[in-house]
XYZ file of C-alpha atoms in Angstrom:
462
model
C 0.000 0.000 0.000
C 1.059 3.720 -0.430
C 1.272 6.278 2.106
C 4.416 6.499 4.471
C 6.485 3.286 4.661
C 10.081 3.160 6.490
C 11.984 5.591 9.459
C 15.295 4.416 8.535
C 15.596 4.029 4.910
C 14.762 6.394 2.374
C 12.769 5.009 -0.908
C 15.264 3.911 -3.698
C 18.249 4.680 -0.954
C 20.039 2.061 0.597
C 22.129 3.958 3.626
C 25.275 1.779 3.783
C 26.487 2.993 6.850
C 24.119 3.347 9.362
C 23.904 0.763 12.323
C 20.380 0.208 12.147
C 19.497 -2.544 9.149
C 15.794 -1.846 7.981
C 13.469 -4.567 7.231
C 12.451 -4.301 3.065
C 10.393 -5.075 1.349
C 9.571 -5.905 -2.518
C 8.467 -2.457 -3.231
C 11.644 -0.636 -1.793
C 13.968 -2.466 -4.532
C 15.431 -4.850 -2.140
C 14.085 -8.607 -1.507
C 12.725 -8.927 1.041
C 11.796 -12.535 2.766
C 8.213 -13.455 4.276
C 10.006 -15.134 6.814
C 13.189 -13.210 7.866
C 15.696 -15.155 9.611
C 16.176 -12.830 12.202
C 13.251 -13.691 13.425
C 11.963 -17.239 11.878
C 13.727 -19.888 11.986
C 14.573 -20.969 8.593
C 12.044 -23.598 6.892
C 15.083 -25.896 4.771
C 17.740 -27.872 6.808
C 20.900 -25.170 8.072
C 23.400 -24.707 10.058
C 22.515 -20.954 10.273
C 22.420 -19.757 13.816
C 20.992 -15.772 14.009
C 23.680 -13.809 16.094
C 22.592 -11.606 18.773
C 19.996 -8.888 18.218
C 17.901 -6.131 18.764
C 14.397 -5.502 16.880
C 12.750 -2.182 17.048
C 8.553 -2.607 15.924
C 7.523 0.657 15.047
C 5.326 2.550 12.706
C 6.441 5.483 10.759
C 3.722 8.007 11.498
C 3.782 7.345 15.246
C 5.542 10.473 16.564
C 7.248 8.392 19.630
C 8.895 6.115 16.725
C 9.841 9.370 15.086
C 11.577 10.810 17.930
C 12.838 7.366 19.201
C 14.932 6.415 15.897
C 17.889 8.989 16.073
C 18.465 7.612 19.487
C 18.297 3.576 18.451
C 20.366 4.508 15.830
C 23.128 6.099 18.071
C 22.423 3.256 20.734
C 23.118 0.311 17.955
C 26.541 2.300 17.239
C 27.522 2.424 20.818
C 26.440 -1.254 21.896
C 28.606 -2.483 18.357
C 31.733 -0.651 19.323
C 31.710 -2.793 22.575
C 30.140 -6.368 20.862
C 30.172 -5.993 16.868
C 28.265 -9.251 16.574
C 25.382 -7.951 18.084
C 23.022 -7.067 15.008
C 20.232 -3.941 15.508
C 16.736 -4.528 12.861
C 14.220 -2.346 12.395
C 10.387 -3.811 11.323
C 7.798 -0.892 10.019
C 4.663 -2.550 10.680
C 3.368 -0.484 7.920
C 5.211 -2.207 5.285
C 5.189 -5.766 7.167
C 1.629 -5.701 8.690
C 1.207 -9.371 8.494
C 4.851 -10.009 10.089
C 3.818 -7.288 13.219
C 0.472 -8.798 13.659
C 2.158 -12.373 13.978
C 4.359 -11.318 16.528
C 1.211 -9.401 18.487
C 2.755 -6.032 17.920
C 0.033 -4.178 19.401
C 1.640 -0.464 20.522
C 4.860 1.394 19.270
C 7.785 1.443 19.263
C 8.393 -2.359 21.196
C 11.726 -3.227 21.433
C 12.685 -7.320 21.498
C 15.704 -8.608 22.378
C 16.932 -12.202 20.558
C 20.249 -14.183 22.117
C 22.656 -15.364 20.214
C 21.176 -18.930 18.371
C 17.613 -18.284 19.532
C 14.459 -16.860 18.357
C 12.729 -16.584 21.874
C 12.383 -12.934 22.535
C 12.366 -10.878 25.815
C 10.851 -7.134 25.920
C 12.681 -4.024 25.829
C 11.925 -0.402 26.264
C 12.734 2.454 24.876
C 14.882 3.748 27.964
C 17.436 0.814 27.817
C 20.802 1.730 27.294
C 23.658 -0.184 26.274
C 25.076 -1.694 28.907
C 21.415 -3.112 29.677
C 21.082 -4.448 26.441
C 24.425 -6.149 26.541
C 23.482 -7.434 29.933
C 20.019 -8.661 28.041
C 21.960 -10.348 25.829
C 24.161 -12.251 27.920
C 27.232 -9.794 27.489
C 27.999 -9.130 31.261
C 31.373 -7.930 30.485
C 30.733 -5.500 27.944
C 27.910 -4.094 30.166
C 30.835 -3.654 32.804
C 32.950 -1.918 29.860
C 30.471 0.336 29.024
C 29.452 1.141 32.931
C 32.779 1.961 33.852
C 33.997 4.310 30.606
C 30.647 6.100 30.224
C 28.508 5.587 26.635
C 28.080 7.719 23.707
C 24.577 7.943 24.748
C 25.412 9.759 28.309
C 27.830 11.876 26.815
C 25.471 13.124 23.853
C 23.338 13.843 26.855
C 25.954 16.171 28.619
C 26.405 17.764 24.920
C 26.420 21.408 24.361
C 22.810 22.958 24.647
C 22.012 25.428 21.566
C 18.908 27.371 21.078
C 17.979 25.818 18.228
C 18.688 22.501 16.919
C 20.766 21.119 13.747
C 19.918 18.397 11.481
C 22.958 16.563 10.710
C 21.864 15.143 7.669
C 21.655 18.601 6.281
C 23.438 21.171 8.101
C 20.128 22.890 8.708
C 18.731 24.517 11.566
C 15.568 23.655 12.915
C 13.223 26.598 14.221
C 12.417 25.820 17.752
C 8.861 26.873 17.310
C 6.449 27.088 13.455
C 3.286 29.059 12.459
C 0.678 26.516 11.749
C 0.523 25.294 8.076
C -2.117 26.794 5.746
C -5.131 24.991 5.675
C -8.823 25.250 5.023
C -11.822 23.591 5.614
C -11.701 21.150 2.499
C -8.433 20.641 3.266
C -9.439 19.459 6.674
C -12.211 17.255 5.044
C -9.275 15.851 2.967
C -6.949 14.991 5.795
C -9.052 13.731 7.817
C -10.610 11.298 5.254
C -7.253 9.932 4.229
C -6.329 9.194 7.811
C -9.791 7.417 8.544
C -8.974 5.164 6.000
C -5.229 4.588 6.955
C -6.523 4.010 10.611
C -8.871 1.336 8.935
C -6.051 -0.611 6.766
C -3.198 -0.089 9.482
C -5.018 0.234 12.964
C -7.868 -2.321 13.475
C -6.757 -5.469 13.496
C -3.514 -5.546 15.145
C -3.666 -9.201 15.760
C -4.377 -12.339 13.055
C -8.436 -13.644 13.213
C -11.472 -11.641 14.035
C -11.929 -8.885 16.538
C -12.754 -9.426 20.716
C -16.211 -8.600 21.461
C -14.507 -4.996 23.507
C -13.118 -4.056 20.820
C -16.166 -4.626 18.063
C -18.081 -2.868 20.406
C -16.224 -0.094 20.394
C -15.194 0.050 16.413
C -19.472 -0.201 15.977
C -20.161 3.084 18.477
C -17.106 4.920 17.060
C -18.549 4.364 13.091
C -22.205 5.505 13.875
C -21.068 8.415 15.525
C -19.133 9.287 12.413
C -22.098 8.611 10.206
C -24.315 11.022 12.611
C -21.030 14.223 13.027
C -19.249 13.928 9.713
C -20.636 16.453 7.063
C -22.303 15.268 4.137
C -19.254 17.081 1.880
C -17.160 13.714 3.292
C -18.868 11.403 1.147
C -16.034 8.819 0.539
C -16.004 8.219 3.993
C -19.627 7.855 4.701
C -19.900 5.471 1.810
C -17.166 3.434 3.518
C -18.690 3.921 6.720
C -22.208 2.557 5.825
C -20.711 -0.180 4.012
C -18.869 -1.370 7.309
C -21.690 -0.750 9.126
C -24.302 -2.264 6.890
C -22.214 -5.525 7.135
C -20.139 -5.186 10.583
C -20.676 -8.934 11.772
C -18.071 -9.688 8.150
C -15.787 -6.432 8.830
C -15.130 -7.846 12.046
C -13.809 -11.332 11.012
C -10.819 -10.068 9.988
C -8.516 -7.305 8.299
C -9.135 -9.069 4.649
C -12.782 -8.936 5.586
C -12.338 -5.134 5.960
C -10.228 -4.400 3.105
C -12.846 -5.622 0.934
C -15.762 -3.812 2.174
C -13.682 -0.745 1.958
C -12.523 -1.370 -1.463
C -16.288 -2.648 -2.728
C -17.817 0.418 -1.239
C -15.560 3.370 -2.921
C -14.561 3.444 -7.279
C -10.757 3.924 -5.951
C -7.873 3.338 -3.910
C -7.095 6.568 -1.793
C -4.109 8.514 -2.195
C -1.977 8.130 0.627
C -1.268 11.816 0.409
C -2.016 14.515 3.016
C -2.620 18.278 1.474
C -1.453 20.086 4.619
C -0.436 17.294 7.708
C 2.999 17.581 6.154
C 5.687 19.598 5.368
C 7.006 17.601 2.389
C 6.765 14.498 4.655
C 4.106 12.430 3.878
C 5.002 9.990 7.878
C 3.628 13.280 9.631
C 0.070 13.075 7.589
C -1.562 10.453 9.639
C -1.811 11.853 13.568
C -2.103 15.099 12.476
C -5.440 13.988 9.726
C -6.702 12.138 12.577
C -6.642 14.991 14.683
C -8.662 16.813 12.134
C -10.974 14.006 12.399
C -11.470 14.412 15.629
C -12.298 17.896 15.512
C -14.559 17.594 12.952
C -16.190 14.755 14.480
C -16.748 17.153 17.423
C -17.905 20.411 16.181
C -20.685 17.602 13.629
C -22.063 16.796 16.827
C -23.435 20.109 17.472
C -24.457 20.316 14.282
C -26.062 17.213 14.443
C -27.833 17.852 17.776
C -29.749 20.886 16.149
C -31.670 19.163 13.802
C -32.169 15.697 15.435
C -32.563 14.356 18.687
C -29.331 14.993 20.937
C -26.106 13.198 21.435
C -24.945 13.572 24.943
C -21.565 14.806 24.912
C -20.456 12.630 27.045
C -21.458 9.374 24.666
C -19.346 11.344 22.115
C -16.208 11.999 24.697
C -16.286 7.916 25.718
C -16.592 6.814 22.756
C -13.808 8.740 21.380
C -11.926 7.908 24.598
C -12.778 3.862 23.339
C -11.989 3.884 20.075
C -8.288 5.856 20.775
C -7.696 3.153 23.812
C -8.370 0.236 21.726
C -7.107 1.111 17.964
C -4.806 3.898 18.238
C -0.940 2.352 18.794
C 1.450 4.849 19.413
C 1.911 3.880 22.995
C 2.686 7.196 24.656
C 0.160 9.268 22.586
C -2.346 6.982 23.582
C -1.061 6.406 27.531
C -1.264 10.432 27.704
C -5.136 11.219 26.322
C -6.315 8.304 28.538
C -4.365 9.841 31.439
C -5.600 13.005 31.011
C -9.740 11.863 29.950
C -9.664 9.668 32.996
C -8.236 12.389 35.668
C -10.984 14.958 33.959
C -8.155 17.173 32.523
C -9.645 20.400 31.853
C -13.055 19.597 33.599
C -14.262 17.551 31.392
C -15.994 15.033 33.923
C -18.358 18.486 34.679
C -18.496 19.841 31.253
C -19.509 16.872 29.139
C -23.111 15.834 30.092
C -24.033 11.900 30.303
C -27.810 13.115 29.695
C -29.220 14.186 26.132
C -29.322 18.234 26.565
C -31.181 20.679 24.663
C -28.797 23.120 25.469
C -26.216 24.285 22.287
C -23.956 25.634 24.493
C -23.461 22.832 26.485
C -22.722 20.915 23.279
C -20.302 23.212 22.509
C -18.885 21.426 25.504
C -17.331 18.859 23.469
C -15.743 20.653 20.890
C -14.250 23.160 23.102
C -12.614 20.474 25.653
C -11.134 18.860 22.406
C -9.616 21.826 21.330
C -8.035 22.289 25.049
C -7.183 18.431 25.078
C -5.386 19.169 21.622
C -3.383 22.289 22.571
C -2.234 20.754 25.518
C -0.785 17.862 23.475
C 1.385 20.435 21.454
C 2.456 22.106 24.374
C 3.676 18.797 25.412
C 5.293 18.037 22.398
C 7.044 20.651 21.724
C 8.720 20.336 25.028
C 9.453 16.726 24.641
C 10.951 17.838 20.877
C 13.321 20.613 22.509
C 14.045 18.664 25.629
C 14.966 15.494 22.843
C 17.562 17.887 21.165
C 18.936 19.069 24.359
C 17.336 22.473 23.872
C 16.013 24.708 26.239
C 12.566 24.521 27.759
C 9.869 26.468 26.098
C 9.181 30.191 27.153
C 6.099 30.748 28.004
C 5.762 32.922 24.464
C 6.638 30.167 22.519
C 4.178 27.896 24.792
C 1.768 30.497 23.294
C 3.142 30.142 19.385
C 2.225 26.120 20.130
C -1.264 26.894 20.681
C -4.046 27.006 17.780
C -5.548 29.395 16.865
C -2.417 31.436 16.470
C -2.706 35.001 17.212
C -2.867 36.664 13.907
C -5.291 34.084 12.592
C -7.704 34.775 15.177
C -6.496 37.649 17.845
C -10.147 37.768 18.994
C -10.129 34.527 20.081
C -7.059 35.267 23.089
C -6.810 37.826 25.559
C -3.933 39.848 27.095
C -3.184 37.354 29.805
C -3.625 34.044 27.345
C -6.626 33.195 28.455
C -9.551 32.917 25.468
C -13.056 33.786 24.473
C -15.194 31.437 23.719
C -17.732 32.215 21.707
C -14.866 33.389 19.227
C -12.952 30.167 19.805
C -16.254 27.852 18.940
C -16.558 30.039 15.737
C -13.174 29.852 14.399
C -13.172 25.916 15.115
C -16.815 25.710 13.347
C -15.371 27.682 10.274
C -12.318 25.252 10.224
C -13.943 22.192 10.323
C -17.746 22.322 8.935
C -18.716 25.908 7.381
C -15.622 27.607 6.482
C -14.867 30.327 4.157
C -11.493 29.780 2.969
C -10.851 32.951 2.071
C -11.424 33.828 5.984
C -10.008 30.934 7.552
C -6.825 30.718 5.553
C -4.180 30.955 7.646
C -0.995 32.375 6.000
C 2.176 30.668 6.709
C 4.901 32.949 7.945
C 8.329 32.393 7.835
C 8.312 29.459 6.096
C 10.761 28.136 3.339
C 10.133 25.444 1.257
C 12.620 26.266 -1.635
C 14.782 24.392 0.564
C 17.412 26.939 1.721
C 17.818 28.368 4.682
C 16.177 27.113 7.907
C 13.709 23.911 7.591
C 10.996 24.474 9.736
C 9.130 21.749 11.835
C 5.499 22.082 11.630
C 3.284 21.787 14.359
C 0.323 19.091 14.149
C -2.605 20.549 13.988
C-alpha cells in the first residue's frame, strides 16, 4: 500500500552505513523474505544460527517512533563498538503488517531482544541503554565496559545545549517553534478522510483472526457516531462507513474482511497523500489527519444535535476515549489522552453531560474540551521535541506560538493574559472544520521556506 512506509531508509536509498538494518520489502527495490531469519527460523535444513539482536517494531507516522529512531540509531553504534556481533533490525509494521500482527505487535515502538542462536524474545523499552542491552543479551562484560567508561549515549546527553537545533543530515537549523501550516476547511475534510482510511487498513486489526467482542463494540459506536457528526461534503467516507456498518458482523472477522468492504464500497484506492499534515513528509500526515478528524467529528455533533434528537456529549467523549484506547498504537500518545480523559483534565468530567441536553452551548462542551485536550498535546510536544535535542525549555511565548488558533489568525479569540473567548474560539473551530470560508479561515504561513534553503521548519500538528 502507499502512504508512508520506512523511518530508517529512504525510498530507492540504501544507507550503507548506518547501524540500524531496515526490514524491506519488494516495493523498496530490495528482496525482502516473508520469513526473515532474524526472526523465523529458517524452513530448509541449516546450520545458520541468528547472532545476537535487537528488533525495534515501530510505525512510521507514530511520533514516539519518530523521535525514538535517532536515538536507536546512536544506541546500535555504541552497543557495536563494545560487541560488533550484536546485530540492531528495524520492522515498520506499515510495510510488514502481516509479520507485526504475527508477533502481536500491538503499541509502538516495542523493542525485542533475541540471544545469540535463539528466536525466543524478551521485551525491551525504549529507555534501555547499552550496557542493559548487553546485559540482556548475555554480554555481562561488555555491560561492565560500558558502565565503567561512560557511553556515547550519556555523553550526547551532557552535549552542548544550543537554542535551536541542527539536522545533521543537512546542516540545517531547525526553528524551535512554526506558524501553523495553511489549511482550510476542504483541506481538513481531505486529511481527515485519508487518515480514517489509513486508521482502517493499518489500525484495526492488530492481531491475526477476528476482533474481541470490547473491541467490536467499540469500532461499531465509534462508526455511527461518524455517520451522525461527519458532514455530508465527506462522502467517501460515509460510503465506507455505511458499508462497514451495513455488514459489521463480516468487517469484524478479519482485516481481509475489511479491506474488501472498503474497497467494494468506494470506485478507488485513496491517495496516501495529506494536502497540509505535512511539510514535504508524507510519515507526519496520519496523527495530524486524525486529529482533524477528531475535531470535525466534534464540532458535527453540534451540528447534528440541532436538527435531530441529541447526542450527549459525554457518549461522544467515551466513545472517542474507546476507540483511541483500543485502535490507536502509538503507545505514549495513547497512555497520555487516557491519562488526562480519565483524571478529567480540563473539567471535562463536569463539562460533558451523560444526559441528552437541549442546550447548544453545552454541546459546545465537546468541541471546546477537544480543542483544550489538543493544545495541551502540542504544548507537550514541543517540550518533549526541545528537551529530545537538548534544547532549552519552552518560554512561556513560545508555549503560546504552540497553541491554535495562532494570534494573527484569530487575535479575537485570546486575551492579554492568554486566556480565550469562547464564543470566538467555537466560531473559528466551526469555520475550520464544517462551514468555512477559505478565504477567511486561511491561515498564512509565515516564515516558512520550502525552496529548501535556509532554515527547515518543523510544523506543528494541527
Amino acid at each position: 500500500m502507499g502512504g508512508p512506509q520506512y523511518l530508517y531508509h529512504k525510498e530507492g536509498v540504501h544507507d550503507s552505513e548506518s547501524s540500524v538494518i531496515e526490514y524491506l520489502n519488494d516495493n523498496s527495490g530490495n528482496k525482502g523474505l516473508l520469513h526473515p531469519d532474524f526472526l523465523y527460523k529458517p524452513s530448509s535444513s541449516s546450520d545458520f544460527s541468528p547472532p545476537p539482536r535487537v528488533v525495534e517494531f515501530y510505525a512510521p507516522w507514530c511520533p514516539h517512533c519518530q523521535h525514538y529512531a535517532p536515538r536507536y540509531k546512536k544506541l546500535a553504534t555504541e552497543v557495536m563498538q563494545v560487541q560488533p556481533s550484536i546485530k540492531f533490525y528495524a520492522v515498520s509494521c506499515v510495510a510488514h503488517h502481516d509479520i507485526c500482527k504475527a508477533h502481536k505487535i500491538n503499541s509502538y515502538p516495542v523493542i525485542k531482544f533475541f540471544k545469540e542462536g535463539s528466536y525466543e524474545s524478551t521485551k525491551g523499552g525504549v529507555n534501555n541503554g547499552a550496557s542493559s542491552v548487553l546485559k540482556e543479551l548475555g554480554f555481562e562484560g561488555g555491560a561492565a565496559a560500558v558502565a565503567v567508561g561512560g557511553g556515547e549515549t550519556d555523553k550526547l546527553r551532557k552535549a552542548d545545549k544550543s537554542p535551536n537545533h541542527t539536522d545533521s543530515n543537512n546542516d540545517k537549523e531547525i526553528a524551535r517553534v512554526v506558524p501553523f501550516r495553511d489549511h482550510d476547511v476542504h483541506d481538513a475534510w481531505w486529511d481527515a478522510s485519508v487518515s480514517f482510511e489509513f486508521a482502517l487498513k493499518n489500525g484495526i486489526y492488530m492481531e491475526n483472526g477476528s476482533l474481541p467482542q470490547e473491541k467490536q463494540e467499540a469500532l461499531r459506536e465509534w462508526l455511527e457516531l461518524l455517520s451522525k457528526s461527519l458532514p455530508s461534503q465527506m462522502g467517501r467516507t460515509h460510503d465506507i462507513i455505511n458499508a462497514i456498518l451495513k455488514n459489521f458482523s463480516r468487517a469484524v472477522q478479519g482485516q481481509s474482511e475489511l479491506d474488501n468492504l472498503v474497497r467494494d464500497s468506494v470506485p478507488s484506492e485513496p491517495s496516501w497523500a495529506w494536502r497540509t499534515c505535512t511539510y514535504g513528509d508524507n510519515k507526519m500526515g496520519y496523527t495530524c489527519g486524525l486529529w482533524e478528524l477528531f475535531h470535525i467529528m466534534s464540532v458535527g455533533v453540534v451540528e447534528y444535535n440541532q436538527h435531530n434528537p441529541p447526542i450527549a456529549t459525554r457518549h461522544a467523549s467515551e466513545t472517542l476515549r474507546n476507540y483511541i484506547d483500543h485502535f490507536f498504537q502509538c503507545d505514549v500518545c495513547r497512555i497520555n489522552f487516557l491519562s488526562m480523559y480519565d483524571t478529567c483534565a480540563f473539567d471535562g468530567c463536569h463539562r460533558l453531560s451523560t444526559n441528552p441536553s437541549l442546550s447548544e452551548q453545552e454541546w459546545r462542551e465537546l468541541p471546546l474540551w477537544l480543542w483544550e485536550t489538543h493544545n495541551d498535546v502540542n504544548v507537550r510536544l514541543l517540550g518533549e521535541r526541545l528537551d529530545q535535542n537538548k534544547e532549552t525549555k519552552p518560554n512561556q511565548w513560545e508555549s503560546q506560538q504552540a497553541r491554535w488558533p495562532p494570534l494573527f489568525a484569530c487575535p479575537n479569540c485570546w486575551r492579554e493574559d492568554r486566556s480565550w473567548e469562547e464564543e470566538k474560539v467555537f466560531k473559528h473551530l466551526h469555520n475550520m472544520y464544517w462551514s468555512g470560508n477559505p478565504s477567511y479561515i486561511k491561515i498564512p504561513t509565515i516564515g516558512t521556506n520550502d525552496s529548501g534553503g535556509g532554515s527547515r521548519l518543523i510544523p506543528l500538528r494541527w
